[in-house]
PDB file of C-alpha atoms in Angstrom:
ATOM      1  CA  UNK A   1      -9.680 -13.169  -2.013  1.00 44.00           C
ATOM      2  CA  UNK A   2     -11.432  -9.952  -2.784  1.00 41.00           C
ATOM      3  CA  UNK A   3      -9.361  -6.873  -2.684  1.00 42.00           C
ATOM      4  CA  UNK A   4     -12.545  -4.732  -2.521  1.00 46.00           C
ATOM      5  CA  UNK A   5     -13.534  -2.387   0.156  1.00 49.00           C
ATOM      6  CA  UNK A   6     -16.600  -4.569   0.810  1.00 42.00           C
ATOM      7  CA  UNK A   7     -15.834  -7.316   3.270  1.00 43.00           C
ATOM      8  CA  UNK A   8     -15.859 -10.873   1.337  1.00 40.00           C
ATOM      9  CA  UNK A   9     -17.212 -13.566   3.521  1.00 38.00           C
ATOM     10  CA  UNK A  10     -14.847 -16.536   2.239  1.00 44.00           C
ATOM     11  CA  UNK A  11     -14.899 -19.222   4.597  1.00 37.00           C
ATOM     12  CA  UNK A  12     -17.447 -21.162   7.171  1.00 38.00           C
ATOM     13  CA  UNK A  13     -17.085 -24.318   9.659  1.00 39.00           C
ATOM     14  CA  UNK A  14     -17.301 -26.176  13.879  1.00 40.00           C
ATOM     15  CA  UNK A  15     -14.571 -25.792  16.077  1.00 44.00           C
ATOM     16  CA  UNK A  16     -13.077 -28.742  17.047  1.00 40.00           C
ATOM     17  CA  UNK A  17     -10.570 -27.989  19.459  1.00 41.00           C
ATOM     18  CA  UNK A  18      -7.197 -30.006  19.557  1.00 35.00           C
ATOM     19  CA  UNK A  19      -4.494 -29.766  21.525  1.00 31.00           C
ATOM     20  CA  UNK A  20      -2.214 -28.177  19.238  1.00 43.00           C
ATOM     21  CA  UNK A  21       0.834 -25.672  19.483  1.00 40.00           C
ATOM     22  CA  UNK A  22      -0.820 -21.922  18.725  1.00 40.00           C
ATOM     23  CA  UNK A  23       1.512 -21.209  15.758  1.00 50.00           C
ATOM     24  CA  UNK A  24       1.609 -24.732  14.130  1.00 49.00           C
ATOM     25  CA  UNK A  25       0.378 -23.497  10.681  1.00 43.00           C
ATOM     26  CA  UNK A  26       2.572 -20.389  10.841  1.00 46.00           C
ATOM     27  CA  UNK A  27       5.577 -22.450  11.116  1.00 49.00           C
ATOM     28  CA  UNK A  28       4.721 -24.523   8.333  1.00 48.00           C
ATOM     29  CA  UNK A  29       3.652 -21.356   6.431  1.00 50.00           C
ATOM     30  CA  UNK A  30       7.180 -20.113   6.695  1.00 49.00           C
ATOM     31  CA  UNK A  31       8.648 -23.519   5.424  1.00 48.00           C
ATOM     32  CA  UNK A  32       7.505 -22.813   1.911  1.00 54.00           C
ATOM     33  CA  UNK A  33       9.370 -20.930  -0.646  1.00 59.00           C
ATOM     34  CA  UNK A  34       9.983 -16.959   0.633  1.00 68.00           C
ATOM     35  CA  UNK A  35       7.117 -14.582  -0.274  1.00 76.00           C
ATOM     36  CA  UNK A  36       7.882 -11.341  -2.311  1.00 76.00           C
ATOM     37  CA  UNK A  37       5.185  -9.522  -1.804  1.00 83.00           C
ATOM     38  CA  UNK A  38       2.017  -8.583   0.209  1.00 88.00           C
ATOM     39  CA  UNK A  39      -0.612  -9.336  -2.245  1.00 87.00           C
ATOM     40  CA  UNK A  40       1.351 -12.950  -2.283  1.00 87.00           C
ATOM     41  CA  UNK A  41       1.083 -13.082   1.125  1.00 89.00           C
ATOM     42  CA  UNK A  42      -2.619 -12.460   1.434  1.00 89.00           C
ATOM     43  CA  UNK A  43      -3.349 -15.426  -0.937  1.00 87.00           C
ATOM     44  CA  UNK A  44      -1.074 -17.602   0.928  1.00 87.00           C
ATOM     45  CA  UNK A  45      -2.586 -16.630   4.286  1.00 90.00           C
ATOM     46  CA  UNK A  46      -6.265 -17.764   2.895  1.00 86.00           C
ATOM     47  CA  UNK A  47      -5.075 -21.032   1.454  1.00 85.00           C
ATOM     48  CA  UNK A  48      -3.583 -22.040   4.579  1.00 85.00           C
ATOM     49  CA  UNK A  49      -6.181 -20.958   6.914  1.00 88.00           C
ATOM     50  CA  UNK A  50      -9.397 -22.386   4.884  1.00 76.00           C
ATOM     51  CA  UNK A  51      -9.336 -25.723   6.884  1.00 80.00           C
ATOM     52  CA  UNK A  52      -9.095 -24.172  10.296  1.00 83.00           C
ATOM     53  CA  UNK A  53     -12.053 -21.637   9.238  1.00 85.00           C
ATOM     54  CA  UNK A  54     -13.861 -24.710   8.257  1.00 82.00           C
ATOM     55  CA  UNK A  55     -13.042 -26.568  11.209  1.00 83.00           C
ATOM     56  CA  UNK A  56     -14.312 -23.655  13.546  1.00 83.00           C
ATOM     57  CA  UNK A  57     -17.348 -23.132  11.810  1.00 87.00           C
ATOM     58  CA  UNK A  58     -16.015 -19.628  11.789  1.00 88.00           C
ATOM     59  CA  UNK A  59     -17.002 -16.885   8.886  1.00 86.00           C
ATOM     60  CA  UNK A  60     -13.383 -15.390   7.626  1.00 88.00           C
ATOM     61  CA  UNK A  61     -13.444 -12.283   6.327  1.00 89.00           C
ATOM     62  CA  UNK A  62     -10.906 -10.247   4.031  1.00 88.00           C
ATOM     63  CA  UNK A  63     -11.243  -6.524   3.625  1.00 90.00           C
ATOM     64  CA  UNK A  64      -8.159  -5.041   1.747  1.00 91.00           C
ATOM     65  CA  UNK A  65      -8.055  -1.145   0.880  1.00 92.00           C
ATOM     66  CA  UNK A  66      -7.598  -0.590  -2.714  1.00 90.00           C
ATOM     67  CA  UNK A  67      -5.179   2.491  -2.042  1.00 88.00           C
ATOM     68  CA  UNK A  68      -2.458  -0.057  -0.496  1.00 91.00           C
ATOM     69  CA  UNK A  69      -0.133  -0.518  -3.663  1.00 87.00           C
ATOM     70  CA  UNK A  70       0.093  -4.295  -4.966  1.00 85.00           C
ATOM     71  CA  UNK A  71       4.196  -4.443  -5.115  1.00 84.00           C
ATOM     72  CA  UNK A  72       4.847  -3.577  -1.532  1.00 89.00           C
ATOM     73  CA  UNK A  73       7.922  -5.444  -0.325  1.00 87.00           C
ATOM     74  CA  UNK A  74       9.285  -6.270   2.983  1.00 88.00           C
ATOM     75  CA  UNK A  75       9.795  -8.863   5.691  1.00 90.00           C
ATOM     76  CA  UNK A  76       6.687 -10.856   4.594  1.00 90.00           C
ATOM     77  CA  UNK A  77       7.623 -14.361   5.924  1.00 88.00           C
ATOM     78  CA  UNK A  78       8.461 -13.260   9.306  1.00 91.00           C
ATOM     79  CA  UNK A  79       4.992 -11.178   8.994  1.00 94.00           C
ATOM     80  CA  UNK A  80       3.089 -14.438   7.442  1.00 92.00           C
ATOM     81  CA  UNK A  81       4.114 -16.086  10.992  1.00 91.00           C
ATOM     82  CA  UNK A  82       2.782 -13.519  12.966  1.00 95.00           C
ATOM     83  CA  UNK A  83      -0.448 -12.950  11.139  1.00 95.00           C
ATOM     84  CA  UNK A  84      -0.816 -16.943  10.881  1.00 93.00           C
ATOM     85  CA  UNK A  85      -0.700 -17.081  14.996  1.00 93.00           C
ATOM     86  CA  UNK A  86      -3.048 -14.234  15.212  1.00 95.00           C
ATOM     87  CA  UNK A  87      -5.658 -15.521  12.674  1.00 94.00           C
ATOM     88  CA  UNK A  88      -5.439 -18.996  14.210  1.00 91.00           C
ATOM     89  CA  UNK A  89      -6.148 -17.387  17.698  1.00 92.00           C
ATOM     90  CA  UNK A  90      -8.974 -15.227  16.255  1.00 93.00           C
ATOM     91  CA  UNK A  91     -10.508 -18.366  14.371  1.00 91.00           C
ATOM     92  CA  UNK A  92     -10.440 -20.484  17.574  1.00 89.00           C
ATOM     93  CA  UNK A  93     -11.578 -17.438  19.707  1.00 90.00           C
ATOM     94  CA  UNK A  94     -14.785 -16.769  17.427  1.00 90.00           C
ATOM     95  CA  UNK A  95     -15.700 -20.759  16.918  1.00 87.00           C
ATOM     96  CA  UNK A  96     -19.047 -20.397  15.153  1.00 87.00           C
ATOM     97  CA  UNK A  97     -18.942 -16.435  14.894  1.00 90.00           C
ATOM     98  CA  UNK A  98     -16.880 -14.133  12.970  1.00 89.00           C
ATOM     99  CA  UNK A  99     -12.933 -13.479  12.372  1.00 92.00           C
ATOM    100  CA  UNK A 100     -11.344 -10.725   9.576  1.00 92.00           C
ATOM    101  CA  UNK A 101      -8.214  -9.283   8.535  1.00 94.00           C
ATOM    102  CA  UNK A 102      -8.543  -5.685   7.267  1.00 95.00           C
ATOM    103  CA  UNK A 103      -5.464  -4.173   5.633  1.00 95.00           C
ATOM    104  CA  UNK A 104      -5.452  -0.328   5.612  1.00 95.00           C
ATOM    105  CA  UNK A 105      -3.360   2.480   3.989  1.00 94.00           C
ATOM    106  CA  UNK A 106      -2.770   4.813   6.873  1.00 94.00           C
ATOM    107  CA  UNK A 107       0.296   6.855   5.811  1.00 88.00           C
ATOM    108  CA  UNK A 108       2.196   7.090   2.334  1.00 83.00           C
ATOM    109  CA  UNK A 109       5.713   8.407   1.079  1.00 79.00           C
ATOM    110  CA  UNK A 110       7.006   8.644  -2.668  1.00 74.00           C
ATOM    111  CA  UNK A 111       8.670   4.981  -1.985  1.00 79.00           C
ATOM    112  CA  UNK A 112       6.720   3.665   1.336  1.00 87.00           C
ATOM    113  CA  UNK A 113       3.326   3.024   2.266  1.00 91.00           C
ATOM    114  CA  UNK A 114       2.512   2.408   5.785  1.00 94.00           C
ATOM    115  CA  UNK A 115      -0.291  -0.233   6.424  1.00 96.00           C
ATOM    116  CA  UNK A 116      -2.419  -1.490   9.304  1.00 97.00           C
ATOM    117  CA  UNK A 117      -3.243  -5.069   9.382  1.00 97.00           C
ATOM    118  CA  UNK A 118      -5.765  -5.628  11.965  1.00 97.00           C
ATOM    119  CA  UNK A 119      -6.678  -9.243  12.801  1.00 96.00           C
ATOM    120  CA  UNK A 120     -10.395  -8.972  14.559  1.00 95.00           C
ATOM    121  CA  UNK A 121     -12.985 -11.300  15.922  1.00 94.00           C
ATOM    122  CA  UNK A 122     -15.934 -11.445  17.926  1.00 92.00           C
ATOM    123  CA  UNK A 123     -14.936 -14.038  20.523  1.00 90.00           C
ATOM    124  CA  UNK A 124     -14.410 -13.419  24.255  1.00 91.00           C
ATOM    125  CA  UNK A 125     -12.749 -10.277  25.863  1.00 92.00           C
ATOM    126  CA  UNK A 126      -8.742 -10.715  26.106  1.00 92.00           C
ATOM    127  CA  UNK A 127      -5.959  -8.455  26.998  1.00 91.00           C
ATOM    128  CA  UNK A 128      -2.870  -7.373  25.731  1.00 90.00           C
ATOM    129  CA  UNK A 129      -0.929  -9.346  28.104  1.00 91.00           C
ATOM    130  CA  UNK A 130      -2.414 -12.608  26.990  1.00 91.00           C
ATOM    131  CA  UNK A 131       0.536 -14.815  26.046  1.00 91.00           C
ATOM    132  CA  UNK A 132      -0.782 -15.677  23.065  1.00 91.00           C
ATOM    133  CA  UNK A 133       0.353 -12.003  21.743  1.00 94.00           C
ATOM    134  CA  UNK A 134       3.853 -12.124  23.059  1.00 92.00           C
ATOM    135  CA  UNK A 135       5.901 -13.758  20.542  1.00 92.00           C
ATOM    136  CA  UNK A 136       4.071 -11.986  18.204  1.00 94.00           C
ATOM    137  CA  UNK A 137       4.337  -8.510  19.676  1.00 95.00           C
ATOM    138  CA  UNK A 138       8.133  -9.398  20.214  1.00 94.00           C
ATOM    139  CA  UNK A 139       8.332  -9.996  16.353  1.00 94.00           C
ATOM    140  CA  UNK A 140       6.490  -6.941  15.429  1.00 95.00           C
ATOM    141  CA  UNK A 141       8.789  -5.007  17.268  1.00 94.00           C
ATOM    142  CA  UNK A 142      11.999  -6.467  16.084  1.00 94.00           C
ATOM    143  CA  UNK A 143      10.882  -5.455  12.450  1.00 93.00           C
ATOM    144  CA  UNK A 144      10.160  -2.068  13.440  1.00 94.00           C
ATOM    145  CA  UNK A 145       6.378  -1.858  13.576  1.00 95.00           C
ATOM    146  CA  UNK A 146       3.634  -1.599  15.837  1.00 96.00           C
ATOM    147  CA  UNK A 147       1.283  -3.894  17.849  1.00 97.00           C
ATOM    148  CA  UNK A 148      -1.687  -3.232  19.896  1.00 96.00           C
ATOM    149  CA  UNK A 149      -4.675  -5.097  21.041  1.00 96.00           C
ATOM    150  CA  UNK A 150      -8.099  -3.615  21.736  1.00 95.00           C
ATOM    151  CA  UNK A 151     -10.721  -5.946  23.063  1.00 94.00           C
ATOM    152  CA  UNK A 152     -14.296  -5.204  24.942  1.00 92.00           C
ATOM    153  CA  UNK A 153     -17.529  -7.147  25.034  1.00 90.00           C
ATOM    154  CA  UNK A 154     -19.266  -5.263  22.491  1.00 88.00           C
ATOM    155  CA  UNK A 155     -16.910  -5.086  19.726  1.00 88.00           C
ATOM    156  CA  UNK A 156     -14.634  -8.058  20.390  1.00 91.00           C
ATOM    157  CA  UNK A 157     -10.683  -8.186  20.043  1.00 95.00           C
ATOM    158  CA  UNK A 158      -8.823  -6.088  17.285  1.00 96.00           C
ATOM    159  CA  UNK A 159      -5.152  -6.966  17.110  1.00 97.00           C
ATOM    160  CA  UNK A 160      -3.360  -3.961  15.045  1.00 97.00           C
ATOM    161  CA  UNK A 161      -0.219  -4.539  13.304  1.00 97.00           C
ATOM    162  CA  UNK A 162       1.307  -1.496  11.765  1.00 97.00           C
ATOM    163  CA  UNK A 163       4.041  -1.948   9.257  1.00 96.00           C
ATOM    164  CA  UNK A 164       5.953   0.194   6.780  1.00 94.00           C
ATOM    165  CA  UNK A 165       6.665  -1.338   3.610  1.00 93.00           C
ATOM    166  CA  UNK A 166       9.194  -0.343   0.642  1.00 88.00           C
ATOM    167  CA  UNK A 167       7.267   0.621  -2.554  1.00 82.00           C
ATOM    168  CA  UNK A 168       9.630   0.120  -5.543  1.00 78.00           C
ATOM    169  CA  UNK A 169       9.982   4.027  -7.411  1.00 70.00           C
ATOM    170  CA  UNK A 170       7.359   3.994 -10.509  1.00 67.00           C
ATOM    171  CA  UNK A 171       8.596   4.631 -14.028  1.00 63.00           C
ATOM    172  CA  UNK A 172       7.340   7.576 -15.497  1.00 66.00           C
ATOM    173  CA  UNK A 173       4.490   7.254 -18.273  1.00 66.00           C
ATOM    174  CA  UNK A 174       1.803   9.380 -19.959  1.00 67.00           C
ATOM    175  CA  UNK A 175      -1.047   7.534 -21.270  1.00 72.00           C
ATOM    176  CA  UNK A 176      -1.606   9.275 -24.975  1.00 71.00           C
ATOM    177  CA  UNK A 177      -4.406   6.865 -25.691  1.00 72.00           C
ATOM    178  CA  UNK A 178      -6.380   7.961 -22.960  1.00 72.00           C
ATOM    179  CA  UNK A 179      -5.252  11.368 -23.710  1.00 68.00           C
ATOM    180  CA  UNK A 180      -6.708  11.071 -27.324  1.00 67.00           C
ATOM    181  CA  UNK A 181      -9.800   9.313 -26.338  1.00 72.00           C
ATOM    182  CA  UNK A 182     -10.754  11.844 -23.518  1.00 69.00           C
ATOM    183  CA  UNK A 183      -9.907  14.933 -26.190  1.00 66.00           C
ATOM    184  CA  UNK A 184     -11.484  13.268 -29.145  1.00 66.00           C
ATOM    185  CA  UNK A 185      -9.109  14.249 -32.068  1.00 64.00           C
ATOM    186  CA  UNK A 186      -5.922  14.676 -33.231  1.00 70.00           C
ATOM    187  CA  UNK A 187      -5.972  18.519 -33.572  1.00 73.00           C
ATOM    188  CA  UNK A 188      -7.168  18.858 -30.006  1.00 72.00           C
ATOM    189  CA  UNK A 189      -4.298  16.508 -28.801  1.00 71.00           C
ATOM    190  CA  UNK A 190      -1.784  18.501 -30.454  1.00 77.00           C
ATOM    191  CA  UNK A 191      -3.092  21.643 -29.019  1.00 76.00           C
ATOM    192  CA  UNK A 192      -2.854  20.233 -25.459  1.00 74.00           C
ATOM    193  CA  UNK A 193       0.222  18.725 -26.018  1.00 75.00           C
ATOM    194  CA  UNK A 194       1.642  21.861 -27.025  1.00 79.00           C
ATOM    195  CA  UNK A 195       0.073  23.661 -23.684  1.00 78.00           C
ATOM    196  CA  UNK A 196       1.393  20.842 -21.716  1.00 75.00           C
ATOM    197  CA  UNK A 197       4.835  21.333 -23.193  1.00 79.00           C
ATOM    198  CA  UNK A 198       4.828  25.066 -22.409  1.00 82.00           C
ATOM    199  CA  UNK A 199       3.691  24.503 -18.647  1.00 80.00           C
ATOM    200  CA  UNK A 200       6.349  21.714 -17.965  1.00 80.00           C
ATOM    201  CA  UNK A 201       8.958  23.403 -19.745  1.00 84.00           C
ATOM    202  CA  UNK A 202       8.623  26.586 -17.811  1.00 84.00           C
ATOM    203  CA  UNK A 203       8.103  25.205 -14.427  1.00 85.00           C
ATOM    204  CA  UNK A 204      11.329  22.585 -14.810  1.00 84.00           C
ATOM    205  CA  UNK A 205      13.163  25.741 -15.292  1.00 88.00           C
ATOM    206  CA  UNK A 206      12.471  26.857 -12.254  1.00 87.00           C
ATOM    207  CA  UNK A 207      13.072  24.002 -10.285  1.00 89.00           C
ATOM    208  CA  UNK A 208      17.163  24.584  -9.306  1.00 89.00           C
ATOM    209  CA  UNK A 209      16.261  27.882  -8.239  1.00 89.00           C
ATOM    210  CA  UNK A 210      13.442  26.662  -5.924  1.00 89.00           C
ATOM    211  CA  UNK A 211      15.456  23.608  -4.481  1.00 89.00           C
ATOM    212  CA  UNK A 212      18.618  26.360  -3.771  1.00 90.00           C
ATOM    213  CA  UNK A 213      16.120  28.426  -1.496  1.00 88.00           C
ATOM    214  CA  UNK A 214      15.252  27.387   1.831  1.00 86.00           C
ATOM    215  CA  UNK A 215      11.614  28.324   1.762  1.00 88.00           C
ATOM    216  CA  UNK A 216       9.319  25.145   1.290  1.00 90.00           C
ATOM    217  CA  UNK A 217       6.177  27.031   0.427  1.00 92.00           C
ATOM    218  CA  UNK A 218       7.234  27.974  -3.685  1.00 91.00           C
ATOM    219  CA  UNK A 219       8.353  24.270  -3.742  1.00 92.00           C
ATOM    220  CA  UNK A 220       5.028  22.964  -2.503  1.00 93.00           C
ATOM    221  CA  UNK A 221       3.208  25.708  -5.256  1.00 92.00           C
ATOM    222  CA  UNK A 222       5.593  24.257  -7.839  1.00 91.00           C
ATOM    223  CA  UNK A 223       4.688  20.348  -7.155  1.00 92.00           C
ATOM    224  CA  UNK A 224       1.155  21.350  -7.025  1.00 92.00           C
ATOM    225  CA  UNK A 225       1.080  23.043 -10.516  1.00 90.00           C
ATOM    226  CA  UNK A 226       3.739  20.430 -11.880  1.00 89.00           C
ATOM    227  CA  UNK A 227       1.053  17.716 -10.615  1.00 89.00           C
ATOM    228  CA  UNK A 228      -1.630  19.235 -11.946  1.00 88.00           C
ATOM    229  CA  UNK A 229      -0.219  19.846 -15.581  1.00 83.00           C
ATOM    230  CA  UNK A 230       0.886  15.756 -15.146  1.00 84.00           C
ATOM    231  CA  UNK A 231      -2.985  14.846 -14.527  1.00 84.00           C
ATOM    232  CA  UNK A 232      -3.884  16.673 -17.239  1.00 79.00           C
ATOM    233  CA  UNK A 233      -1.456  14.624 -19.392  1.00 77.00           C
ATOM    234  CA  UNK A 234      -2.792  11.409 -17.951  1.00 78.00           C
ATOM    235  CA  UNK A 235       0.440  10.705 -15.967  1.00 81.00           C
ATOM    236  CA  UNK A 236      -1.714   9.980 -13.313  1.00 81.00           C
ATOM    237  CA  UNK A 237       0.531   7.713 -11.291  1.00 82.00           C
ATOM    238  CA  UNK A 238       3.269  10.533 -11.232  1.00 85.00           C
ATOM    239  CA  UNK A 239       0.765  13.161 -10.430  1.00 87.00           C
ATOM    240  CA  UNK A 240      -0.121  11.293  -7.318  1.00 87.00           C
ATOM    241  CA  UNK A 241       3.573  11.345  -6.576  1.00 87.00           C
ATOM    242  CA  UNK A 242       3.934  15.145  -6.886  1.00 90.00           C
ATOM    243  CA  UNK A 243       1.155  15.708  -4.491  1.00 91.00           C
ATOM    244  CA  UNK A 244       2.268  13.238  -1.969  1.00 89.00           C
ATOM    245  CA  UNK A 245       5.502  15.107  -1.902  1.00 91.00           C
ATOM    246  CA  UNK A 246       3.580  18.454  -1.607  1.00 92.00           C
ATOM    247  CA  UNK A 247       2.293  16.978   1.639  1.00 91.00           C
ATOM    248  CA  UNK A 248       5.500  15.897   3.014  1.00 89.00           C
ATOM    249  CA  UNK A 249       6.909  19.181   2.516  1.00 90.00           C
ATOM    250  CA  UNK A 250       4.630  20.413   4.970  1.00 88.00           C
ATOM    251  CA  UNK A 251       6.241  18.739   7.758  1.00 87.00           C
ATOM    252  CA  UNK A 252       9.742  20.459   6.579  1.00 85.00           C
ATOM    253  CA  UNK A 253      12.474  20.552   4.168  1.00 87.00           C
ATOM    254  CA  UNK A 254      15.505  18.023   4.131  1.00 86.00           C
ATOM    255  CA  UNK A 255      18.128  16.196   2.079  1.00 86.00           C
ATOM    256  CA  UNK A 256      15.577  13.040   1.699  1.00 84.00           C
ATOM    257  CA  UNK A 257      12.709  14.973   0.355  1.00 88.00           C
ATOM    258  CA  UNK A 258      14.860  17.513  -1.768  1.00 89.00           C
ATOM    259  CA  UNK A 259      16.166  14.302  -3.580  1.00 87.00           C
ATOM    260  CA  UNK A 260      12.893  12.805  -4.120  1.00 88.00           C
ATOM    261  CA  UNK A 261      11.779  16.461  -5.327  1.00 90.00           C
ATOM    262  CA  UNK A 262      14.469  16.254  -7.896  1.00 89.00           C
ATOM    263  CA  UNK A 263      13.760  12.822  -8.960  1.00 87.00           C
ATOM    264  CA  UNK A 264      10.372  13.654  -9.487  1.00 87.00           C
ATOM    265  CA  UNK A 265      11.231  16.712 -11.596  1.00 88.00           C
ATOM    266  CA  UNK A 266      13.505  14.255 -13.529  1.00 87.00           C
ATOM    267  CA  UNK A 267      10.711  11.768 -14.205  1.00 86.00           C
ATOM    268  CA  UNK A 268       8.336  15.127 -15.438  1.00 85.00           C
ATOM    269  CA  UNK A 269      10.872  15.829 -17.790  1.00 85.00           C
ATOM    270  CA  UNK A 270      10.711  12.339 -19.255  1.00 84.00           C
ATOM    271  CA  UNK A 271       6.951  12.632 -19.294  1.00 82.00           C
ATOM    272  CA  UNK A 272       7.490  16.150 -21.342  1.00 80.00           C
ATOM    273  CA  UNK A 273       9.839  14.302 -23.793  1.00 81.00           C
ATOM    274  CA  UNK A 274       7.176  11.229 -24.400  1.00 78.00           C
ATOM    275  CA  UNK A 275       4.767  14.120 -25.265  1.00 75.00           C
ATOM    276  CA  UNK A 276       7.092  15.855 -27.475  1.00 73.00           C
ATOM    277  CA  UNK A 277       7.947  12.629 -29.365  1.00 75.00           C
ATOM    278  CA  UNK A 278       4.231  11.961 -30.215  1.00 68.00           C
ATOM    279  CA  UNK A 279       3.712  15.208 -31.383  1.00 58.00           C
ATOM    280  CA  UNK A 280       6.971  15.543 -33.430  1.00 54.00           C
ATOM    281  CA  UNK A 281       6.885  12.407 -34.770  1.00 54.00           C
ATOM    282  CA  UNK A 282       3.166  13.209 -35.871  1.00 48.00           C
ATOM    283  CA  UNK A 283       1.720   9.915 -34.286  1.00 46.00           C
ATOM    284  CA  UNK A 284      -1.032  11.527 -32.959  1.00 41.00           C
TER     285      UNK A 284
END
């Protein structure tokens, strides 16, 4: 299954409409070993629904936003059951046509991502009160997510499941090899590391005072500066975290986000120590 933004056709085959329970495949899905993360769930769904797509001569596609993190965790087994029901309905409704699972990032914090998992088909028009949506909708509501059905004669049906997944905290890292390669030499790298050391040291010394204040704007400016320096140091993952926190601060201050900013500062300090180690040990 592809993680490209370009839809990748995966399977095709004629619908042999047999009398079977709507979620038989998804129940078998849940009897297998627990699923730990979203990529594994998508792979398992693909493997399990190949036979049904082939039996229905339906072109089944997967389209995954590359911005969706690979290590999202949550209630994957229950989500797998819901998506299984929806995929079975879509494949059957589209019989001989088109069905898809689309995964899009729609929101992000430092420790979570909110994702839309959309099951689409070009079959007949349906409505949100179709009994086939009753159990999936109730399950997603219990999991704290959102469930929406859009259907019209021109575009077919889209069932949108919105879920927020936990994202493990990233360990700080600076890609010294990439930095050396970009700059093209030891002398240039030494100069840049010295400049980064100065910039990070100065800003990190200001963090306690900024957190003690009540105004978000100076803290946002600090995050923007530090993220820029981290980006120059090839610590791109941590730089992205800083910019995400900067956006979140626009919604207001609070204990949770202040704690996240403090952790970000600690991680930036760890990157600074890494840079100093490379400089001091003459391993440029």
